[in-house]
Amino acid sequence: HSIDLYRAREEIIKQLNLCFGDVRDYNGGMIDRQNRLLSAFKALCSQMKDQHEILMEKFFFAIRPQEMRAMLDPQHLKNLFILLLNTLSKEQSSKLVSDNLMIKQENKIVYAVVKDEQKKVLSYFKSQGVSFRLICFSLIELGQPFSGFILRGEDKKTQEQFLTLLKGNFKEK
């Protein structure tokens, strides 16, 4: 036997609404938004979905803070995921800073993927006396830890500080 939890939840909410009037399903609403974002992300990455679907889901559910899995722009997810794929394959491009760091910078957003544990990267920032409002992921793939970061909407000075610290910590040894 199997059950579609999404449909079951919808039916329960419908019945509760009939009995009690308007009922707010906060968690169900967040789950629905998360599922919609995952679907939109997969649709944007449709060309690579067949080859990387498991990694896409692993990546998506590793996004922190967790609320971002319901609110983030799917294009931002795609950009960070492509950076992860490029880091995994060590694809040579202008975005490759070292074997351990890949960066993509746009007008008001910076993406970075490092081949290291997230807690080590965040500890390094803390040891330098800085903190950033980051959207992160951390996962292990091919036996290696990978972490990714999105820095959004910060001023250019903060972006440059973020990039300088990353580049300084992950330069070729």
CSV table of N, CA and C in Angstrom, one decimal:
chain,number,residue,atom,x,y,z
A,1,HIS,N,0.8,-1.2,0.0
A,1,HIS,CA,0.0,0.0,0.0
A,1,HIS,C,0.9,1.2,0.0
A,2,SER,N,0.4,2.3,-0.6
A,2,SER,CA,1.1,3.6,-0.6
A,2,SER,C,0.0,4.7,-0.4
A,3,ILE,N,0.5,5.8,0.1
A,3,ILE,CA,-0.3,7.0,0.3
A,3,ILE,C,0.3,8.2,-0.2
A,4,ASP,N,-0.4,9.1,-0.8
A,4,ASP,CA,0.0,10.4,-1.3
A,4,ASP,C,-0.2,11.3,-0.1
A,5,LEU,N,0.8,11.6,0.7
A,5,LEU,CA,0.6,12.5,1.8
A,5,LEU,C,0.1,13.9,1.5
A,6,TYR,N,0.5,14.4,0.4
A,6,TYR,CA,0.1,15.7,0.0
A,6,TYR,C,-1.4,15.7,-0.2
A,7,ARG,N,-1.9,14.8,-1.0
A,7,ARG,CA,-3.4,14.7,-1.2
A,7,ARG,C,-4.1,14.4,0.1
A,8,ALA,N,-3.6,13.5,0.9
A,8,ALA,CA,-4.2,13.2,2.2
A,8,ALA,C,-4.3,14.4,3.0
A,9,ARG,N,-3.3,15.2,3.1
A,9,ARG,CA,-3.3,16.4,3.9
A,9,ARG,C,-4.3,17.4,3.3
A,10,GLU,N,-4.4,17.5,2.0
A,10,GLU,CA,-5.4,18.4,1.4
A,10,GLU,C,-6.8,18.0,1.8
A,11,GLU,N,-7.1,16.7,1.7
A,11,GLU,CA,-8.4,16.2,2.1
A,11,GLU,C,-8.7,16.5,3.5
A,12,ILE,N,-7.8,16.3,4.4
A,12,ILE,CA,-8.0,16.5,5.9
A,12,ILE,C,-8.3,18.0,6.1
A,13,ILE,N,-7.5,18.9,5.5
A,13,ILE,CA,-7.8,20.3,5.6
A,13,ILE,C,-9.2,20.7,5.1
A,14,LYS,N,-9.5,20.1,4.0
A,14,LYS,CA,-10.9,20.4,3.4
A,14,LYS,C,-11.9,20.0,4.4
A,15,GLN,N,-11.8,18.8,5.0
A,15,GLN,CA,-12.8,18.3,6.0
A,15,GLN,C,-12.8,19.2,7.2
A,16,LEU,N,-11.6,19.6,7.7
A,16,LEU,CA,-11.5,20.5,8.8
A,16,LEU,C,-12.2,21.9,8.5
A,17,ASN,N,-12.0,22.4,7.3
A,17,ASN,CA,-12.7,23.6,6.9
A,17,ASN,C,-14.2,23.5,6.9
A,18,LEU,N,-14.7,22.4,6.5
A,18,LEU,CA,-16.1,22.1,6.5
A,18,LEU,C,-16.7,22.1,8.0
A,19,CYS,N,-15.9,21.5,8.9
A,19,CYS,CA,-16.4,21.4,10.3
A,19,CYS,C,-16.2,22.7,11.1
A,20,PHE,N,-15.0,23.4,10.9
A,20,PHE,CA,-14.7,24.5,11.8
A,20,PHE,C,-14.6,25.8,11.1
A,21,GLY,N,-14.8,25.9,9.8
A,21,GLY,CA,-14.6,27.1,9.1
A,21,GLY,C,-13.1,27.2,8.6
A,22,ASP,N,-12.7,28.4,8.4
A,22,ASP,CA,-11.3,28.6,7.8
A,22,ASP,C,-10.2,28.1,8.8
A,23,VAL,N,-9.4,27.2,8.3
A,23,VAL,CA,-8.3,26.6,9.1
A,23,VAL,C,-7.0,26.9,8.4
A,24,ARG,N,-6.0,27.4,9.1
A,24,ARG,CA,-4.7,27.7,8.5
A,24,ARG,C,-3.8,26.5,8.8
A,25,ASP,N,-3.3,26.0,7.7
A,25,ASP,CA,-2.3,24.8,7.7
A,25,ASP,C,-0.9,25.4,7.5
A,26,TYR,N,-0.3,25.9,8.5
A,26,TYR,CA,1.0,26.6,8.3
A,26,TYR,C,2.0,25.6,7.7
A,27,ASN,N,2.2,24.4,8.4
A,27,ASN,CA,3.2,23.5,8.0
A,27,ASN,C,2.9,22.9,6.6
A,28,GLY,N,1.6,22.6,6.4
A,28,GLY,CA,1.2,22.1,5.0
A,28,GLY,C,1.5,23.2,4.0
A,29,GLY,N,1.2,24.4,4.3
A,29,GLY,CA,1.5,25.5,3.3
A,29,GLY,C,3.0,25.6,3.0
A,30,MET,N,3.8,25.5,4.0
A,30,MET,CA,5.3,25.5,3.8
A,30,MET,C,5.7,24.3,3.0
A,31,ILE,N,5.1,23.1,3.3
A,31,ILE,CA,5.5,21.9,2.6
A,31,ILE,C,5.1,22.1,1.1
A,32,ASP,N,3.9,22.6,0.9
A,32,ASP,CA,3.4,22.9,-0.5
A,32,ASP,C,4.3,23.8,-1.2
A,33,ARG,N,4.7,24.9,-0.6
A,33,ARG,CA,5.6,25.9,-1.2
A,33,ARG,C,7.0,25.2,-1.5
A,34,GLN,N,7.5,24.4,-0.6
A,34,GLN,CA,8.7,23.7,-0.8
A,34,GLN,C,8.6,22.8,-2.0
A,35,ASN,N,7.5,22.0,-2.1
A,35,ASN,CA,7.4,21.1,-3.2
A,35,ASN,C,7.3,21.8,-4.5
A,36,ARG,N,6.6,23.0,-4.5
A,36,ARG,CA,6.5,23.8,-5.7
A,36,ARG,C,7.9,24.3,-6.1
A,37,LEU,N,8.7,24.8,-5.2
A,37,LEU,CA,10.0,25.2,-5.5
A,37,LEU,C,10.9,24.1,-6.0
A,38,LEU,N,10.8,22.9,-5.4
A,38,LEU,CA,11.6,21.8,-5.9
A,38,LEU,C,11.2,21.5,-7.3
A,39,SER,N,9.9,21.5,-7.6
A,39,SER,CA,9.4,21.2,-9.0
A,39,SER,C,9.9,22.3,-10.0
A,40,ALA,N,9.9,23.5,-9.6
A,40,ALA,CA,10.3,24.6,-10.4
A,40,ALA,C,11.8,24.5,-10.7
A,41,PHE,N,12.6,24.1,-9.6
A,41,PHE,CA,14.0,23.9,-9.7
A,41,PHE,C,14.3,22.8,-10.7
A,42,LYS,N,13.6,21.7,-10.6
A,42,LYS,CA,13.8,20.5,-11.5
A,42,LYS,C,13.5,20.9,-12.9
A,43,ALA,N,12.4,21.7,-13.1
A,43,ALA,CA,12.0,22.1,-14.4
A,43,ALA,C,13.1,23.0,-15.1
A,44,LEU,N,13.7,23.9,-14.3
A,44,LEU,CA,14.8,24.7,-14.8
A,44,LEU,C,16.0,23.9,-15.2
A,45,CYS,N,16.2,22.8,-14.5
A,45,CYS,CA,17.4,21.9,-14.7
A,45,CYS,C,17.0,20.7,-15.5
A,46,SER,N,15.9,20.7,-16.3
A,46,SER,CA,15.4,19.6,-17.0
A,46,SER,C,16.4,18.8,-17.8
A,47,GLN,N,17.3,19.5,-18.4
A,47,GLN,CA,18.3,18.9,-19.3
A,47,GLN,C,19.3,18.0,-18.5
A,48,MET,N,19.5,18.3,-17.2
A,48,MET,CA,20.4,17.4,-16.4
A,48,MET,C,19.6,16.6,-15.4
A,49,LYS,N,18.3,16.7,-15.4
A,49,LYS,CA,17.5,16.0,-14.4
A,49,LYS,C,17.7,14.5,-14.4
A,50,ASP,N,17.7,13.9,-15.6
A,50,ASP,CA,17.8,12.4,-15.7
A,50,ASP,C,19.2,11.9,-15.1
A,51,GLN,N,20.2,12.7,-15.4
A,51,GLN,CA,21.5,12.2,-14.9
A,51,GLN,C,21.8,12.6,-13.4
A,52,HIS,N,21.2,13.6,-12.9
A,52,HIS,CA,21.5,14.1,-11.6
A,52,HIS,C,20.3,14.3,-10.6
A,53,GLU,N,19.2,13.6,-10.9
A,53,GLU,CA,18.0,13.8,-10.1
A,53,GLU,C,18.2,13.5,-8.6
A,54,ILE,N,18.9,12.5,-8.3
A,54,ILE,CA,19.2,12.2,-6.8
A,54,ILE,C,20.0,13.3,-6.2
A,55,LEU,N,21.1,13.7,-6.9
A,55,LEU,CA,21.9,14.8,-6.4
A,55,LEU,C,21.1,16.1,-6.3
A,56,MET,N,20.2,16.3,-7.2
A,56,MET,CA,19.4,17.6,-7.1
A,56,MET,C,18.6,17.6,-5.9
A,57,GLU,N,18.0,16.4,-5.6
A,57,GLU,CA,17.1,16.4,-4.3
A,57,GLU,C,18.0,16.4,-3.1
A,58,LYS,N,19.1,15.8,-3.1
A,58,LYS,CA,20.0,15.8,-1.9
A,58,LYS,C,20.5,17.3,-1.7
A,59,PHE,N,20.8,18.0,-2.8
A,59,PHE,CA,21.2,19.4,-2.7
A,59,PHE,C,20.1,20.2,-2.2
A,60,PHE,N,18.9,20.1,-2.8
A,60,PHE,CA,17.7,20.9,-2.4
A,60,PHE,C,17.4,20.8,-0.9
A,61,PHE,N,17.4,19.5,-0.4
A,61,PHE,CA,17.0,19.3,1.0
A,61,PHE,C,18.2,19.6,2.0
A,62,ALA,N,19.3,19.9,1.4
A,62,ALA,CA,20.5,20.4,2.3
A,62,ALA,C,20.5,21.9,2.5
A,63,ILE,N,19.6,22.6,1.7
A,63,ILE,CA,19.6,24.1,1.8
A,63,ILE,C,19.2,24.5,3.2
A,64,ARG,N,20.0,25.5,3.8
A,64,ARG,CA,19.7,26.1,5.1
A,64,ARG,C,19.9,27.6,5.0
A,65,PRO,N,19.1,28.4,5.7
A,65,PRO,CA,18.1,27.9,6.6
A,65,PRO,C,16.9,27.3,5.8
A,66,GLN,N,16.3,26.4,6.5
A,66,GLN,CA,15.3,25.5,6.0
A,66,GLN,C,14.2,26.3,5.3
A,67,GLU,N,13.8,27.4,5.8
A,67,GLU,CA,12.7,28.3,5.2
A,67,GLU,C,13.0,28.6,3.8
A,68,MET,N,14.3,28.7,3.4
A,68,MET,CA,14.7,29.1,2.1
A,68,MET,C,14.3,28.1,1.0
A,69,ARG,N,14.0,26.9,1.5
A,69,ARG,CA,13.6,25.8,0.5
A,69,ARG,C,12.1,26.1,0.1
A,70,ALA,N,11.5,27.1,0.7
A,70,ALA,CA,10.2,27.5,0.2
A,70,ALA,C,10.1,28.9,-0.4
A,71,MET,N,11.2,29.6,-0.3
A,71,MET,CA,11.2,31.0,-0.6
A,71,MET,C,12.2,31.4,-1.7
A,72,LEU,N,13.2,30.7,-1.9
A,72,LEU,CA,14.3,31.0,-2.8
A,72,LEU,C,13.9,31.0,-4.3
A,73,ASP,N,14.5,31.9,-5.0
A,73,ASP,CA,14.3,32.0,-6.5
A,73,ASP,C,14.9,30.7,-7.1
A,74,PRO,N,14.1,29.9,-7.9
A,74,PRO,CA,14.6,28.7,-8.5
A,74,PRO,C,15.9,28.9,-9.3
A,75,GLN,N,16.0,30.1,-9.9
A,75,GLN,CA,17.2,30.4,-10.7
A,75,GLN,C,18.4,30.4,-9.8
A,76,HIS,N,18.3,30.9,-8.6
A,76,HIS,CA,19.4,31.0,-7.7
A,76,HIS,C,19.8,29.5,-7.3
A,77,LEU,N,18.8,28.7,-7.1
A,77,LEU,CA,19.1,27.3,-6.8
A,77,LEU,C,19.9,26.6,-8.0
A,78,LYS,N,19.4,26.9,-9.2
A,78,LYS,CA,20.0,26.3,-10.4
A,78,LYS,C,21.5,26.8,-10.5
A,79,ASN,N,21.7,28.1,-10.3
A,79,ASN,CA,23.1,28.7,-10.4
A,79,ASN,C,24.0,28.0,-9.4
A,80,LEU,N,23.5,27.8,-8.2
A,80,LEU,CA,24.4,27.2,-7.2
A,80,LEU,C,24.6,25.7,-7.5
A,81,PHE,N,23.6,25.0,-8.0
A,81,PHE,CA,23.7,23.6,-8.3
A,81,PHE,C,24.7,23.4,-9.4
A,82,ILE,N,24.6,24.3,-10.4
A,82,ILE,CA,25.6,24.2,-11.6
A,82,ILE,C,27.0,24.4,-11.1
A,83,LEU,N,27.2,25.3,-10.1
A,83,LEU,CA,28.5,25.5,-9.5
A,83,LEU,C,28.9,24.2,-8.8
A,84,LEU,N,28.0,23.6,-8.1
A,84,LEU,CA,28.4,22.3,-7.4
A,84,LEU,C,28.8,21.3,-8.5
A,85,LEU,N,28.0,21.1,-9.5
A,85,LEU,CA,28.4,20.1,-10.6
A,85,LEU,C,29.7,20.4,-11.2
A,86,ASN,N,30.0,21.7,-11.4
A,86,ASN,CA,31.3,22.1,-12.0
A,86,ASN,C,32.4,21.8,-11.0
A,87,THR,N,32.2,22.0,-9.7
A,87,THR,CA,33.2,21.7,-8.7
A,87,THR,C,33.4,20.2,-8.6
A,88,LEU,N,32.3,19.4,-8.7
A,88,LEU,CA,32.5,18.0,-8.7
A,88,LEU,C,33.3,17.5,-9.9
A,89,SER,N,33.1,18.1,-11.0
A,89,SER,CA,33.8,17.6,-12.2
A,89,SER,C,35.1,18.4,-12.5
A,90,LYS,N,35.3,19.3,-11.6
A,90,LYS,CA,36.5,20.2,-11.7
A,90,LYS,C,36.6,20.8,-13.1
A,91,GLU,N,35.4,21.1,-13.6
A,91,GLU,CA,35.4,21.8,-15.0
A,91,GLU,C,36.2,23.0,-14.9
A,92,GLN,N,37.1,23.2,-15.9
A,92,GLN,CA,37.9,24.4,-15.9
A,92,GLN,C,37.1,25.5,-16.5
A,93,SER,N,37.0,26.6,-15.8
A,93,SER,CA,36.3,27.7,-16.3
A,93,SER,C,36.9,28.9,-15.5
A,94,SER,N,36.4,30.1,-16.0
A,94,SER,CA,36.9,31.3,-15.3
A,94,SER,C,36.3,31.4,-13.9
A,95,LYS,N,35.3,30.6,-13.6
A,95,LYS,CA,34.7,30.6,-12.2
A,95,LYS,C,35.6,29.8,-11.2
A,96,LEU,N,36.4,29.0,-11.7
A,96,LEU,CA,37.2,28.1,-10.9
A,96,LEU,C,38.4,28.9,-10.3
A,97,VAL,N,38.4,29.1,-9.0
A,97,VAL,CA,39.4,29.9,-8.3
A,97,VAL,C,40.6,28.9,-7.9
A,98,SER,N,40.2,27.7,-7.4
A,98,SER,CA,41.2,26.7,-7.1
A,98,SER,C,40.4,25.4,-7.2
A,99,ASP,N,41.1,24.3,-7.0
A,99,ASP,CA,40.5,23.0,-7.0
A,99,ASP,C,39.4,22.9,-5.9
A,100,ASN,N,39.5,23.7,-4.9
A,100,ASN,CA,38.6,23.6,-3.8
A,100,ASN,C,37.5,24.7,-3.7
A,101,LEU,N,37.5,25.7,-4.7
A,101,LEU,CA,36.6,26.8,-4.6
A,101,LEU,C,36.2,27.2,-6.0
A,102,MET,N,34.9,27.4,-6.2
A,102,MET,CA,34.3,27.9,-7.4
A,102,MET,C,33.4,29.1,-7.1
A,103,ILE,N,33.4,30.2,-7.8
A,103,ILE,CA,32.6,31.3,-7.5
A,103,ILE,C,31.9,31.8,-8.7
A,104,LYS,N,30.7,32.3,-8.5
A,104,LYS,CA,30.0,33.1,-9.6
A,104,LYS,C,29.4,34.3,-8.9
A,105,GLN,N,29.7,35.5,-9.6
A,105,GLN,CA,29.2,36.7,-9.0
A,105,GLN,C,28.3,37.4,-10.0
A,106,GLU,N,27.2,37.9,-9.5
A,106,GLU,CA,26.3,38.7,-10.3
A,106,GLU,C,26.1,40.0,-9.6
A,107,ASN,N,25.2,40.8,-10.1
A,107,ASN,CA,25.1,42.2,-9.6
A,107,ASN,C,24.9,42.2,-8.1
A,108,LYS,N,23.8,41.6,-7.6
A,108,LYS,CA,23.5,41.6,-6.2
A,108,LYS,C,23.6,40.3,-5.5
A,109,ILE,N,24.3,39.4,-6.1
A,109,ILE,CA,24.4,38.0,-5.5
A,109,ILE,C,25.7,37.4,-5.8
A,110,VAL,N,26.2,36.6,-4.8
A,110,VAL,CA,27.5,35.9,-5.0
A,110,VAL,C,27.1,34.4,-4.6
A,111,TYR,N,27.6,33.5,-5.5
A,111,TYR,CA,27.5,32.1,-5.3
A,111,TYR,C,28.9,31.5,-5.1
A,112,ALA,N,29.0,30.6,-4.1
A,112,ALA,CA,30.3,30.0,-3.9
A,112,ALA,C,30.1,28.5,-3.5
A,113,VAL,N,31.0,27.7,-4.1
A,113,VAL,CA,31.0,26.3,-3.7
A,113,VAL,C,32.4,25.9,-3.3
A,114,VAL,N,32.6,25.3,-2.1
A,114,VAL,CA,33.9,24.9,-1.6
A,114,VAL,C,33.9,23.4,-1.4
A,115,LYS,N,35.1,22.8,-1.5
A,115,LYS,CA,35.2,21.4,-1.2
A,115,LYS,C,35.8,21.4,0.2
A,116,ASP,N,34.9,21.5,1.2
A,116,ASP,CA,35.2,21.5,2.6
A,116,ASP,C,33.9,21.5,3.4
A,117,GLU,N,34.0,21.2,4.7
A,117,GLU,CA,32.9,21.2,5.5
A,117,GLU,C,32.4,22.6,5.8
A,118,GLN,N,31.1,22.7,5.9
A,118,GLN,CA,30.5,24.1,6.1
A,118,GLN,C,30.9,24.6,7.4
A,119,LYS,N,30.9,23.8,8.5
A,119,LYS,CA,31.3,24.4,9.8
A,119,LYS,C,32.7,24.9,9.8
A,120,LYS,N,33.6,24.3,9.0
A,120,LYS,CA,35.0,24.8,9.0
A,120,LYS,C,35.0,26.2,8.3
A,121,VAL,N,34.2,26.4,7.2
A,121,VAL,CA,34.2,27.6,6.5
A,121,VAL,C,33.6,28.7,7.4
A,122,LEU,N,32.5,28.4,8.1
A,122,LEU,CA,31.8,29.4,9.0
A,122,LEU,C,32.7,29.7,10.2
A,123,SER,N,33.4,28.7,10.7
A,123,SER,CA,34.4,29.0,11.8
A,123,SER,C,35.5,29.9,11.3
A,124,TYR,N,36.0,29.7,10.1
A,124,TYR,CA,37.0,30.6,9.6
A,124,TYR,C,36.5,32.0,9.5
A,125,PHE,N,35.3,32.2,9.0
A,125,PHE,CA,34.7,33.6,9.0
A,125,PHE,C,34.7,34.1,10.4
A,126,LYS,N,34.2,33.3,11.3
A,126,LYS,CA,34.1,33.8,12.7
A,126,LYS,C,35.5,34.2,13.3
A,127,SER,N,36.5,33.4,12.9
A,127,SER,CA,37.8,33.6,13.4
A,127,SER,C,38.4,34.9,12.9
A,128,GLN,N,37.9,35.3,11.7
A,128,GLN,CA,38.3,36.6,11.1
A,128,GLN,C,37.4,37.8,11.6
A,129,GLY,N,36.5,37.5,12.5
A,129,GLY,CA,35.7,38.5,13.1
A,129,GLY,C,34.5,39.0,12.3
A,130,VAL,N,34.1,38.2,11.3
A,130,VAL,CA,33.0,38.6,10.4
A,130,VAL,C,31.9,37.5,10.4
A,131,SER,N,30.7,37.9,10.1
A,131,SER,CA,29.6,36.9,9.8
A,131,SER,C,28.8,37.5,8.6
A,132,PHE,N,28.2,36.6,7.9
A,132,PHE,CA,27.4,37.0,6.7
A,132,PHE,C,26.1,36.3,6.8
A,133,ARG,N,25.1,37.0,6.3
A,133,ARG,CA,23.7,36.4,6.2
A,133,ARG,C,23.8,35.5,4.9
A,134,LEU,N,24.0,34.2,5.1
A,134,LEU,CA,24.2,33.3,4.0
A,134,LEU,C,23.1,32.3,3.9
A,135,ILE,N,22.8,31.9,2.7
A,135,ILE,CA,22.0,30.7,2.4
A,135,ILE,C,23.0,29.6,2.1
A,136,CYS,N,23.0,28.5,2.7
A,136,CYS,CA,24.0,27.5,2.7
A,136,CYS,C,23.5,26.1,2.3
A,137,PHE,N,24.4,25.3,1.9
A,137,PHE,CA,24.1,23.8,1.8
A,137,PHE,C,25.4,23.1,2.2
A,138,SER,N,25.3,21.9,2.7
A,138,SER,CA,26.4,21.1,3.0
A,138,SER,C,26.0,19.6,2.7
A,139,LEU,N,26.9,19.0,2.0
A,139,LEU,CA,26.6,17.6,1.7
A,139,LEU,C,27.9,16.8,1.4
A,140,ILE,N,27.8,15.5,1.4
A,140,ILE,CA,29.0,14.7,1.1
A,140,ILE,C,28.6,14.0,-0.2
A,141,GLU,N,29.5,14.1,-1.2
A,141,GLU,CA,29.4,13.5,-2.5
A,141,GLU,C,30.7,12.9,-2.9
A,142,LEU,N,30.7,11.7,-3.4
A,142,LEU,CA,31.9,11.0,-3.8
A,142,LEU,C,32.9,11.0,-2.7
A,143,GLY,N,32.4,10.9,-1.4
A,143,GLY,CA,33.3,10.8,-0.3
A,143,GLY,C,33.9,12.1,0.2
A,144,GLN,N,33.5,13.2,-0.5
A,144,GLN,CA,34.1,14.5,-0.2
A,144,GLN,C,33.0,15.4,0.4
A,145,PRO,N,33.4,16.3,1.4
A,145,PRO,CA,32.4,17.3,1.8
A,145,PRO,C,32.4,18.5,0.8
A,146,PHE,N,31.2,18.9,0.5
A,146,PHE,CA,31.0,20.1,-0.3
A,146,PHE,C,30.0,21.1,0.4
A,147,SER,N,30.3,22.3,0.4
A,147,SER,CA,29.5,23.4,1.0
A,147,SER,C,29.3,24.5,-0.1
A,148,GLY,N,28.1,25.0,0.0
A,148,GLY,CA,27.8,26.1,-1.0
A,148,GLY,C,27.2,27.3,-0.2
A,149,PHE,N,27.3,28.4,-0.8
A,149,PHE,CA,26.9,29.6,-0.1
A,149,PHE,C,26.3,30.6,-1.1
A,150,ILE,N,25.2,31.3,-0.7
A,150,ILE,CA,24.6,32.3,-1.5
A,150,ILE,C,24.6,33.6,-0.6
A,151,LEU,N,25.3,34.6,-1.1
A,151,LEU,CA,25.2,35.9,-0.4
A,151,LEU,C,24.4,36.8,-1.2
A,152,ARG,N,23.2,37.3,-0.8
A,152,ARG,CA,22.4,38.1,-1.6
A,152,ARG,C,22.2,39.5,-1.0
A,153,GLY,N,22.0,40.4,-1.9
A,153,GLY,CA,21.6,41.8,-1.6
A,153,GLY,C,22.5,42.6,-0.7
A,154,GLU,N,23.7,42.1,-0.5
A,154,GLU,CA,24.6,42.8,0.3
A,154,GLU,C,25.3,43.9,-0.5
A,155,ASP,N,25.9,44.9,0.1
A,155,ASP,CA,26.6,45.9,-0.6
A,155,ASP,C,27.9,45.3,-1.2
A,156,LYS,N,28.4,46.1,-2.1
A,156,LYS,CA,29.7,45.6,-2.8
A,156,LYS,C,30.8,45.4,-1.9
A,157,LYS,N,30.9,46.2,-0.8
A,157,LYS,CA,32.0,46.0,0.1
A,157,LYS,C,31.9,44.7,0.9
A,158,THR,N,30.7,44.4,1.3
A,158,THR,CA,30.5,43.1,2.0
A,158,THR,C,30.7,41.9,1.0
A,159,GLN,N,30.3,42.0,-0.2
A,159,GLN,CA,30.6,41.0,-1.2
A,159,GLN,C,32.1,40.8,-1.4
A,160,GLU,N,32.8,41.9,-1.5
A,160,GLU,CA,34.2,41.8,-1.7
A,160,GLU,C,34.9,41.2,-0.5
A,161,GLN,N,34.5,41.5,0.7
A,161,GLN,CA,35.0,41.0,1.9
A,161,GLN,C,34.8,39.4,1.9
A,162,PHE,N,33.6,39.0,1.6
A,162,PHE,CA,33.2,37.6,1.5
A,162,PHE,C,34.1,36.9,0.5
A,163,LEU,N,34.3,37.4,-0.7
A,163,LEU,CA,35.1,36.8,-1.7
A,163,LEU,C,36.6,36.8,-1.3
A,164,THR,N,37.1,37.9,-0.7
A,164,THR,CA,38.5,37.9,-0.3
A,164,THR,C,38.8,36.8,0.7
A,165,LEU,N,37.9,36.7,1.7
A,165,LEU,CA,38.1,35.7,2.7
A,165,LEU,C,38.1,34.3,2.1
A,166,LEU,N,37.1,34.0,1.3
A,166,LEU,CA,37.0,32.7,0.6
A,166,LEU,C,38.3,32.4,-0.2
A,167,LYS,N,38.7,33.4,-1.0
A,167,LYS,CA,39.8,33.2,-1.9
A,167,LYS,C,41.1,33.0,-1.1
A,168,GLY,N,41.2,33.7,0.0
A,168,GLY,CA,42.4,33.6,0.9
A,168,GLY,C,42.5,32.3,1.6
A,169,ASN,N,41.3,31.8,2.0
A,169,ASN,CA,41.3,30.5,2.7
A,169,ASN,C,41.4,29.3,1.8
A,170,PHE,N,41.0,29.4,0.5
A,170,PHE,CA,41.0,28.3,-0.4
A,170,PHE,C,41.9,28.4,-1.6
A,171,LYS,N,42.9,29.2,-1.4
A,171,LYS,CA,43.9,29.3,-2.5
A,171,LYS,C,44.7,28.1,-2.6
A,172,GLU,N,45.3,27.9,-3.8
A,172,GLU,CA,46.1,26.6,-4.0
A,172,GLU,C,47.2,26.6,-3.0
A,173,LYS,N,47.5,25.4,-2.5
A,173,LYS,CA,48.5,25.2,-1.5
A,173,LYS,C,49.7,24.6,-2.1
